[in-house]
Amino acid sequence: MSSLTVTDEQVSATPAKVIQPAWVRVMHWINALAMILMILSGWQIYNASPLFGFSFPRDYTLGGWLGGGLLWHFAAMWLLMINGLAYLVTGFATGRFRKKLLPITPSGVLHDVRAALTFKLGHADLTVYNYVQRTLYAGIILVGVIIVLSGLGMWKPVQLHWLVSLFGDYPTARYIHFFCMAAICAFLVIHVLLALLVPKSLRAMIIGR
Amino acid sequence: MAKRSFLIPGVDKRLLIKDSIKTMPEVSRRRFIAGGASLGALTLLTGCDVIDSSSAEEMLKSVSKFNDAVQAFIFNPDALAPTFPESAITKPFPFNAYYDLDDAPDVDGADWKLEVRGLVDNKKSWALPELYKLPQVTQITRHICVEGWSAIGSWTGTPMRDFLKLIGADTRAKYVWFQCADKDGYNSPLDMRTALHPQTQMTFKYAGDILPRAYGFPMKIRVPTKLGFKNPKYVVSMEVTNDYKGGYWEDQGYNSFSGS
């Protein structure tokens, strides 16, 4: 791909340039903490009335019982929502989303997925996201928005009944909330795995370069 | 009124609640902190022991109080819970309690009287036939449990706000506090705005028939804008009050507003 040459030039021209600005790093790690708190307390809440024929292991739940899980969930939600909202606003306002996540073309995604699966996907320039990254990052932002909206609907199904109707009805919103959690967990596994495979990406998310 | 079994005899419940969580009954504390192992999982992740259980508990309690205030602020008393057609009713409507149906209060309707206390002009007690004579309405709404499940049911009874008007209640008071016939003294406070909500109901019938024992005979408070645990069954008395008197589940850590 022609972008590979551009990429190499960028790297050699500005070797020490900031890959992840400070606001991205701060919000990323706050979000990571908030997500983990929300997932572990969410599993506790799930266990009180499982949607499927399984429960989450007690050791991986937060709060000790339903009441404790709910307290954690409704405390961490502020962290998740305020941080998430700030991230969305800054992402759009600075043009980061447009610059980093767009365009996403089907041919680009196909090409990079194939390259990734055959371990031929380059990571020379971390400032440019490949199509796999763009798809996953844009996708997980969307999932994040949906999980918050379905969660808000379940928290306030009367005040926000229009939000619940958007998802169908209350039980459907609950299923959607669950599947978004599953998607986030799957993302988390892939995301952490890939960050460990390309450690300099992890370094960039900690010290910026 | 029967005291909750885990309360220390002779100790004023209000004082108990005013005290910090440390003086709370052992049962609820144990349930709350029992997640030591799971908190450990978080400690592993963060690499430090920031989440020692008592300070975390205090922090969570204050966030929950903050959430109470936020919810009360955004609660629009004119927002009506969605209503459903009869075809949407969940059959059978689940019985749910922290005890089996066999252990549910078995109230004798002939002896039962609704006791009215607190900031009201007329403190007379109400027998069932008197209450049955009050104008009733039917509404089909979704009951949402704190556990996450929900079910649609049909409830018939007298709007709470009509009854509060009838007994000359001071509707500037903060709460209506309900006590129930459960042997360990189930109770729950309802904020006045919610008590005055047009759909909040003193329920005497389920699906057109006299409220069966499973659903709270002789009287249930149906509050479609609140989670199920704030819809007390087997109600024996109500008190209009400015004091927060706690509740069976609220004292154990469920968010007190819990409004939907």
Coordinates of C-alpha atoms in Angstrom, one line a residue:
Chain A
M1 CA 0.0 0.0 0.0
S2 CA 1.2 3.5 -0.8
S3 CA 0.4 4.6 2.7
L4 CA 3.3 2.4 3.9
T5 CA 5.9 4.7 2.3
V6 CA 4.2 7.8 3.7
T7 CA 4.3 6.1 7.0
D8 CA 8.0 5.4 6.9
E9 CA 8.7 9.0 6.0
Q10 CA 6.7 10.3 8.8
V11 CA 8.6 8.1 11.3
S12 CA 12.0 9.1 10.1
A13 CA 11.1 12.8 9.8
T14 CA 9.7 13.1 13.3
P15 CA 11.1 10.3 15.4
A16 CA 10.1 11.7 18.8
K17 CA 6.7 13.1 17.9
V18 CA 3.9 12.5 20.3
I19 CA 1.9 9.5 19.3
Q20 CA -0.8 9.7 21.9
P21 CA -1.6 13.2 23.3
A22 CA -1.9 13.6 27.1
W23 CA -5.7 13.9 27.0
V24 CA -6.1 10.6 25.2
R25 CA -3.8 8.8 27.6
V26 CA -5.5 10.2 30.7
M27 CA -9.0 9.5 29.4
H28 CA -7.9 6.0 28.1
W29 CA -6.8 4.9 31.6
I30 CA -9.7 6.4 33.4
N31 CA -11.9 4.6 30.9
A32 CA -10.0 1.4 31.5
L33 CA -10.6 1.6 35.2
A34 CA -14.2 2.6 34.8
M35 CA -14.9 -0.2 32.4
I36 CA -13.4 -2.8 34.7
L37 CA -15.4 -1.5 37.6
M38 CA -18.6 -1.5 35.5
I39 CA -18.0 -5.0 34.1
L40 CA -17.2 -6.6 37.5
S41 CA -20.1 -4.9 39.3
G42 CA -22.3 -5.7 36.2
W43 CA -21.5 -9.3 36.6
Q44 CA -22.6 -9.2 40.2
I45 CA -25.9 -7.6 39.1
Y46 CA -26.3 -10.2 36.3
N47 CA -25.9 -13.0 38.8
A48 CA -29.0 -11.8 40.8
S49 CA -31.2 -12.8 37.8
P50 CA -29.1 -14.4 35.0
L51 CA -30.3 -13.9 31.5
F52 CA -28.7 -17.2 30.4
G53 CA -28.0 -20.5 32.0
F54 CA -24.8 -19.4 33.6
S55 CA -23.5 -17.1 36.3
F56 CA -20.2 -15.3 36.6
P57 CA -17.7 -16.7 39.1
R58 CA -18.1 -14.9 42.5
D59 CA -14.4 -14.1 42.6
Y60 CA -14.7 -12.0 39.5
T61 CA -17.6 -9.9 40.8
L62 CA -17.5 -6.7 42.7
G63 CA -19.6 -5.7 45.8
G64 CA -20.1 -9.0 47.6
W65 CA -23.9 -9.1 46.9
L66 CA -26.5 -7.5 44.6
G67 CA -26.7 -4.3 46.8
G68 CA -23.0 -3.9 46.8
G69 CA -22.7 -4.5 43.1
L70 CA -25.4 -1.9 42.4
L71 CA -23.6 0.7 44.6
W72 CA -20.4 0.1 42.6
H73 CA -22.2 0.1 39.3
F74 CA -24.0 3.4 40.0
A75 CA -20.8 5.0 41.4
A76 CA -18.5 3.9 38.5
M77 CA -21.1 5.0 36.0
W78 CA -20.3 8.6 36.8
L79 CA -16.7 8.0 36.0
L80 CA -17.5 6.2 32.8
M81 CA -20.1 8.7 31.6
I82 CA -18.3 11.9 32.5
N83 CA -15.0 10.6 31.1
G84 CA -16.7 9.1 28.0
L85 CA -18.6 12.3 27.3
A86 CA -15.4 14.4 27.6
Y87 CA -13.6 11.9 25.3
L88 CA -16.4 12.1 22.6
V89 CA -16.5 15.9 22.8
T90 CA -12.7 16.3 22.6
G91 CA -12.4 13.6 19.9
F92 CA -14.9 15.4 17.7
A93 CA -13.7 18.9 18.5
T94 CA -10.0 18.2 17.9
G95 CA -10.8 16.3 14.7
R96 CA -9.0 13.2 16.2
F97 CA -11.8 10.9 15.3
R98 CA -11.9 12.2 11.7
K99 CA -8.2 12.1 11.3
K100 CA -7.4 8.8 13.0
L101 CA -10.5 6.7 12.5
L102 CA -11.6 7.7 9.0
P103 CA -11.9 6.6 6.3
I104 CA -12.9 3.1 7.0
T105 CA -13.3 1.3 3.6
P106 CA -14.4 -2.3 3.2
S107 CA -11.4 -3.0 0.9
G108 CA -9.0 -1.5 3.4
V109 CA -10.5 -3.5 6.2
L110 CA -10.4 -6.7 4.2
H111 CA -6.8 -6.0 3.2
D112 CA -5.6 -5.3 6.7
V113 CA -7.5 -8.2 8.3
R114 CA -5.8 -10.5 5.8
A115 CA -2.5 -8.9 6.5
A116 CA -3.0 -9.1 10.3
L117 CA -4.0 -12.8 10.2
T118 CA -0.8 -13.6 8.2
F119 CA 1.3 -11.4 10.6
K120 CA 2.2 -9.1 7.7
L121 CA 0.5 -6.0 9.2
G122 CA 3.1 -3.3 9.7
H123 CA 3.3 -1.1 12.9
A124 CA 6.1 1.2 11.8
D125 CA 4.1 4.3 12.4
L126 CA 1.9 4.2 15.4
T127 CA 0.4 7.6 14.6
V128 CA -1.6 6.1 11.8
Y129 CA -4.2 3.4 12.7
N130 CA -4.5 0.6 10.2
Y131 CA -8.0 -0.5 9.1
V132 CA -8.3 -3.2 11.7
Q133 CA -7.6 -0.7 14.4
R134 CA -9.9 1.9 12.9
T135 CA -12.7 -0.6 12.7
L136 CA -12.2 -1.9 16.3
Y137 CA -11.8 1.6 17.8
A138 CA -14.7 3.2 16.0
G139 CA -16.8 0.1 16.7
I140 CA -16.0 0.0 20.4
I141 CA -16.9 3.7 20.7
L142 CA -20.2 2.9 19.2
V143 CA -20.7 0.0 21.5
G144 CA -19.7 2.3 24.4
V145 CA -22.4 4.7 23.4
I146 CA -25.0 1.9 23.1
I147 CA -24.1 0.3 26.4
V148 CA -24.5 3.7 28.2
L149 CA -27.8 4.5 26.5
S150 CA -29.2 1.0 27.2
G151 CA -28.0 1.3 30.8
L152 CA -29.5 4.7 31.2
G153 CA -32.8 3.3 29.8
M154 CA -32.7 0.5 32.4
W155 CA -31.8 2.8 35.2
K156 CA -34.7 5.2 34.4
P157 CA -37.2 3.3 32.3
V158 CA -40.0 5.7 33.2
Q159 CA -38.3 9.1 32.9
L160 CA -36.4 7.9 29.8
H161 CA -39.2 5.6 28.4
W162 CA -38.4 6.9 24.9
L163 CA -34.9 5.6 25.3
V164 CA -36.3 2.2 26.3
S165 CA -38.6 2.3 23.2
L166 CA -35.6 2.9 21.1
F167 CA -34.3 -0.5 22.1
G168 CA -37.7 -2.1 21.9
D169 CA -38.7 -2.8 25.5
Y170 CA -37.1 -3.1 28.9
P171 CA -36.1 -6.8 28.6
T172 CA -34.6 -6.1 25.2
A173 CA -32.6 -3.2 26.5
R174 CA -31.3 -5.6 29.2
Y175 CA -30.1 -8.1 26.5
I176 CA -28.5 -5.3 24.5
H177 CA -26.7 -4.1 27.6
F178 CA -25.4 -7.6 28.1
F179 CA -24.3 -8.1 24.5
C180 CA -22.5 -4.8 24.5
M181 CA -20.7 -5.9 27.7
A182 CA -19.7 -9.2 25.9
A183 CA -18.4 -7.1 22.9
I184 CA -16.4 -4.9 25.2
C185 CA -14.9 -8.0 27.0
A186 CA -14.0 -9.5 23.6
F187 CA -12.5 -6.2 22.6
L188 CA -10.6 -6.0 25.8
V189 CA -9.0 -9.4 25.3
I190 CA -8.0 -8.7 21.7
H191 CA -6.9 -5.1 22.6
V192 CA -4.7 -6.2 25.5
L193 CA -3.2 -9.1 23.5
L194 CA -2.3 -6.9 20.5
A195 CA -0.9 -4.2 22.8
L196 CA 1.4 -6.8 24.4
L197 CA 2.4 -8.1 20.9
V198 CA 3.4 -4.5 19.9
P199 CA 4.8 -3.2 23.2
K200 CA 5.7 0.2 21.8
S201 CA 2.0 0.9 21.4
L202 CA 1.5 0.3 25.0
R203 CA 4.4 2.6 25.8
A204 CA 2.8 5.3 23.6
M205 CA -0.4 5.0 25.6
I206 CA 1.6 5.5 28.9
I207 CA 4.3 8.0 28.1
G208 CA 3.0 9.4 24.9
R209 CA 5.8 8.4 22.5
Chain B
M1 CA -45.2 -3.7 65.3
A2 CA -42.8 -6.7 65.1
K3 CA -39.2 -5.6 65.2
R4 CA -36.8 -6.9 62.6
S5 CA -35.2 -10.0 64.1
F6 CA -31.6 -8.7 63.6
L7 CA -32.2 -5.5 65.5
I8 CA -30.9 -5.3 69.1
P9 CA -33.8 -5.2 71.5
G10 CA -34.4 -1.9 73.1
V11 CA -32.3 0.0 70.6
D12 CA -34.1 2.8 68.7
K13 CA -34.0 1.9 65.0
R14 CA -33.8 5.6 64.0
L15 CA -30.7 6.1 66.2
L16 CA -29.3 2.9 64.7
I17 CA -29.6 4.3 61.2
K18 CA -28.2 7.6 62.2
D19 CA -25.1 5.8 63.3
S20 CA -22.5 4.9 60.8
I21 CA -22.5 1.7 58.9
K22 CA -20.3 0.2 61.5
T23 CA -23.2 0.0 63.9
M24 CA -25.4 -1.6 61.3
P25 CA -26.6 -5.1 61.9
E26 CA -24.0 -7.8 61.4
V27 CA -26.1 -9.5 58.7
S28 CA -26.1 -6.6 56.3
R29 CA -22.4 -5.8 56.9
R30 CA -21.4 -9.3 56.2
R31 CA -23.4 -9.4 53.0
F32 CA -21.9 -6.1 51.9
I33 CA -18.3 -6.9 52.5
A34 CA -18.5 -10.6 51.7
G35 CA -16.9 -9.6 48.4
G36 CA -13.4 -9.5 50.0
A37 CA -12.2 -12.0 47.5
S38 CA -13.7 -10.1 44.6
L39 CA -12.3 -6.8 45.9
G40 CA -9.0 -8.7 45.9
A41 CA -9.4 -9.1 42.2
L42 CA -9.5 -5.4 41.8
T43 CA -6.5 -4.9 44.2
L44 CA -4.6 -7.2 41.9
L45 CA -5.5 -5.1 38.9
T46 CA -4.6 -1.8 40.4
G47 CA -1.6 -3.2 42.2
C48 CA -2.3 -1.4 45.4
D49 CA -4.7 -1.9 48.3
V50 CA -6.7 1.3 47.7
I51 CA -10.0 -0.5 48.1
D52 CA -10.0 -1.4 51.7
S53 CA -13.5 -2.4 52.4
S54 CA -14.6 0.1 55.0
S55 CA -13.4 3.2 53.2
A56 CA -14.8 1.9 49.9
E57 CA -18.1 1.3 51.7
E58 CA -18.2 4.8 53.0
M59 CA -17.4 6.2 49.6
L60 CA -20.1 4.1 47.9
K61 CA -22.6 5.1 50.5
S62 CA -22.0 8.8 49.9
V63 CA -22.2 8.3 46.1
S64 CA -25.5 6.5 46.6
K65 CA -26.8 9.4 48.7
F66 CA -25.6 11.7 45.9
N67 CA -27.5 9.5 43.5
D68 CA -30.6 9.8 45.6
A69 CA -30.4 13.6 45.3
V70 CA -29.7 13.4 41.5
Q71 CA -32.7 11.1 41.0
A72 CA -35.0 13.2 43.1
F73 CA -33.9 16.2 41.0
I74 CA -34.4 14.7 37.6
F75 CA -37.6 12.9 38.7
N76 CA -40.4 14.4 36.8
P77 CA -43.7 13.7 38.7
D78 CA -45.6 14.2 35.5
A79 CA -43.8 11.4 33.6
L80 CA -46.1 8.5 33.5
A81 CA -44.9 4.9 33.5
P82 CA -45.8 3.2 30.2
T83 CA -49.1 1.3 30.3
F84 CA -49.7 -1.9 28.4
P85 CA -52.7 -3.8 26.8
E86 CA -54.1 -6.8 28.7
S87 CA -52.5 -9.1 26.2
A88 CA -49.0 -8.0 27.4
I89 CA -49.6 -9.2 31.0
T90 CA -47.0 -11.7 32.2
K91 CA -48.6 -15.0 33.1
P92 CA -48.1 -16.3 35.7
F93 CA -47.0 -13.1 37.4
P94 CA -44.0 -14.1 39.5
F95 CA -44.2 -14.3 43.3
N96 CA -41.0 -12.8 44.7
A97 CA -39.8 -12.3 48.2
Y98 CA -36.9 -13.2 50.4
Y99 CA -39.1 -16.0 51.8
D100 CA -41.2 -18.8 50.3
L101 CA -44.9 -18.3 49.6
D102 CA -45.7 -20.6 52.5
D103 CA -43.9 -18.2 54.8
A104 CA -45.6 -15.1 53.4
P105 CA -47.8 -13.1 55.8
D106 CA -51.3 -14.6 56.1
V107 CA -53.4 -11.6 57.0
D108 CA -57.0 -12.0 58.2
G109 CA -58.9 -9.4 56.2
A110 CA -61.7 -9.2 58.8
D111 CA -59.3 -8.2 61.6
W112 CA -56.9 -6.1 59.5
K113 CA -57.0 -2.3 59.7
L114 CA -54.8 0.2 57.9
E115 CA -53.2 2.3 60.6
V116 CA -52.6 6.0 59.6
R117 CA -50.0 8.0 61.6
G118 CA -47.9 11.1 61.5
L119 CA -48.6 14.4 59.8
V120 CA -52.3 13.8 58.9
D121 CA -55.5 15.5 60.1
N122 CA -57.5 12.3 60.4
K123 CA -55.6 9.4 62.1
K124 CA -58.5 7.0 62.0
S125 CA -57.7 3.4 61.0
W126 CA -59.3 2.0 57.9
A127 CA -61.0 -1.4 57.7
L128 CA -61.0 -3.2 54.4
P129 CA -64.6 -2.7 53.5
E130 CA -64.2 1.1 54.0
L131 CA -61.1 1.1 51.7
Y132 CA -62.9 -1.0 49.1
K133 CA -65.6 1.8 48.9
L134 CA -63.0 4.4 47.7
P135 CA -62.9 5.1 43.9
Q136 CA -60.6 2.7 42.2
V137 CA -58.7 2.6 39.0
T138 CA -56.9 -0.2 37.0
Q139 CA -53.5 0.2 35.5
I140 CA -51.4 -2.3 33.6
T141 CA -47.7 -1.5 34.1
R142 CA -44.3 -3.1 34.2
H143 CA -43.0 -4.2 37.5
I144 CA -39.2 -4.0 37.5
C145 CA -37.2 -5.8 40.1
V146 CA -33.9 -4.6 41.5
E147 CA -32.5 -8.0 40.4
G148 CA -33.1 -7.1 36.8
W149 CA -36.1 -9.2 35.8
S150 CA -39.4 -7.5 35.0
A151 CA -43.1 -8.5 34.5
I152 CA -46.2 -6.8 33.4
G153 CA -49.2 -6.9 35.7
S154 CA -52.7 -5.4 36.2
W155 CA -53.3 -3.6 39.5
T156 CA -56.5 -2.0 40.7
G157 CA -56.9 0.3 43.6
T158 CA -57.1 3.9 44.9
P159 CA -54.6 6.5 43.8
M160 CA -52.4 7.3 46.8
R161 CA -52.7 11.0 46.3
D162 CA -56.5 10.8 46.6
F163 CA -56.2 9.0 49.8
L164 CA -53.6 11.4 51.2
K165 CA -56.0 14.2 50.4
L166 CA -58.8 12.4 52.0
I167 CA -57.0 11.9 55.3
G168 CA -55.7 15.5 55.2
A169 CA -52.0 14.6 54.9
D170 CA -49.4 17.3 55.0
T171 CA -48.1 16.8 51.5
R172 CA -45.2 19.1 52.2
A173 CA -43.8 16.3 54.4
K174 CA -40.9 14.4 52.9
Y175 CA -42.0 10.8 53.2
V176 CA -44.8 8.3 53.5
W177 CA -43.3 5.4 55.4
F178 CA -45.0 2.0 55.1
Q179 CA -44.8 -0.9 57.5
C180 CA -45.8 -4.4 56.6
A181 CA -47.1 -7.5 58.3
D182 CA -43.9 -9.5 57.6
K183 CA -42.7 -11.1 60.8
D184 CA -39.4 -9.3 60.5
G185 CA -41.0 -6.0 59.9
Y186 CA -40.6 -5.1 56.2
N187 CA -40.9 -1.4 55.7
S188 CA -40.0 1.2 53.1
P189 CA -40.0 4.9 52.8
L190 CA -41.6 6.6 49.8
D191 CA -40.7 10.2 48.9
M192 CA -43.7 12.5 48.8
R193 CA -43.3 13.5 45.2
T194 CA -43.6 9.8 44.2
A195 CA -46.5 9.2 46.7
L196 CA -48.3 12.0 44.9
H197 CA -47.5 10.6 41.4
P198 CA -50.8 9.9 39.6
Q199 CA -50.0 6.2 39.1
T200 CA -49.0 5.5 42.7
Q201 CA -51.7 3.3 44.0
M202 CA -53.1 1.6 47.1
T203 CA -53.7 -1.7 45.5
F204 CA -56.5 -4.0 46.4
K205 CA -56.9 -6.2 43.3
Y206 CA -54.6 -8.0 41.0
A207 CA -56.0 -8.9 37.5
G208 CA -59.5 -7.9 38.6
D209 CA -59.6 -10.3 41.6
I210 CA -59.0 -9.5 45.3
L211 CA -55.3 -9.3 45.8
P212 CA -54.1 -12.8 46.5
R213 CA -51.7 -13.6 49.4
A214 CA -48.8 -14.0 47.0
Y215 CA -49.1 -10.4 45.8
G216 CA -49.7 -8.8 49.2
F217 CA -53.2 -9.3 50.6
P218 CA -54.9 -7.2 51.8
M219 CA -53.1 -4.2 50.5
K220 CA -50.0 -3.5 48.4
I221 CA -48.6 -0.1 47.4
R222 CA -48.0 -0.2 43.7
V223 CA -45.5 2.3 42.5
P224 CA -44.7 1.8 38.8
T225 CA -42.1 4.5 39.0
K226 CA -40.0 2.6 41.6
L227 CA -38.2 -0.7 41.7
G228 CA -40.2 -3.6 43.1
F229 CA -38.7 -3.6 46.6
K230 CA -40.3 -0.1 47.0
N231 CA -43.7 -1.6 46.3
P232 CA -44.5 -2.9 49.8
K233 CA -47.0 -5.8 50.2
Y234 CA -49.1 -6.8 53.2
V235 CA -49.1 -3.1 54.3
V236 CA -50.4 -2.6 57.9
S237 CA -49.6 1.1 58.4
M238 CA -48.5 4.3 56.8
E239 CA -46.9 7.3 58.4
V240 CA -46.6 10.7 56.9
T241 CA -43.3 12.0 58.2
N242 CA -40.3 14.3 57.6
D243 CA -37.9 11.8 59.0
Y244 CA -36.0 9.3 57.0
K245 CA -36.9 6.1 58.8
G246 CA -35.0 3.7 56.6
G247 CA -36.4 0.5 55.1
Y248 CA -35.8 -3.2 55.0
W249 CA -33.7 -3.3 51.9
E250 CA -32.7 0.4 51.9
D251 CA -30.8 -0.2 55.2
Q252 CA -28.9 -3.1 53.7
G253 CA -27.6 -0.9 50.9
Y254 CA -30.2 -0.7 48.1
N255 CA -30.4 2.9 46.8
S256 CA -33.2 4.5 48.6
F257 CA -34.7 6.6 45.8
S258 CA -34.5 3.7 43.3
G259 CA -36.9 5.5 41.0
S260 CA -37.3 4.6 37.4

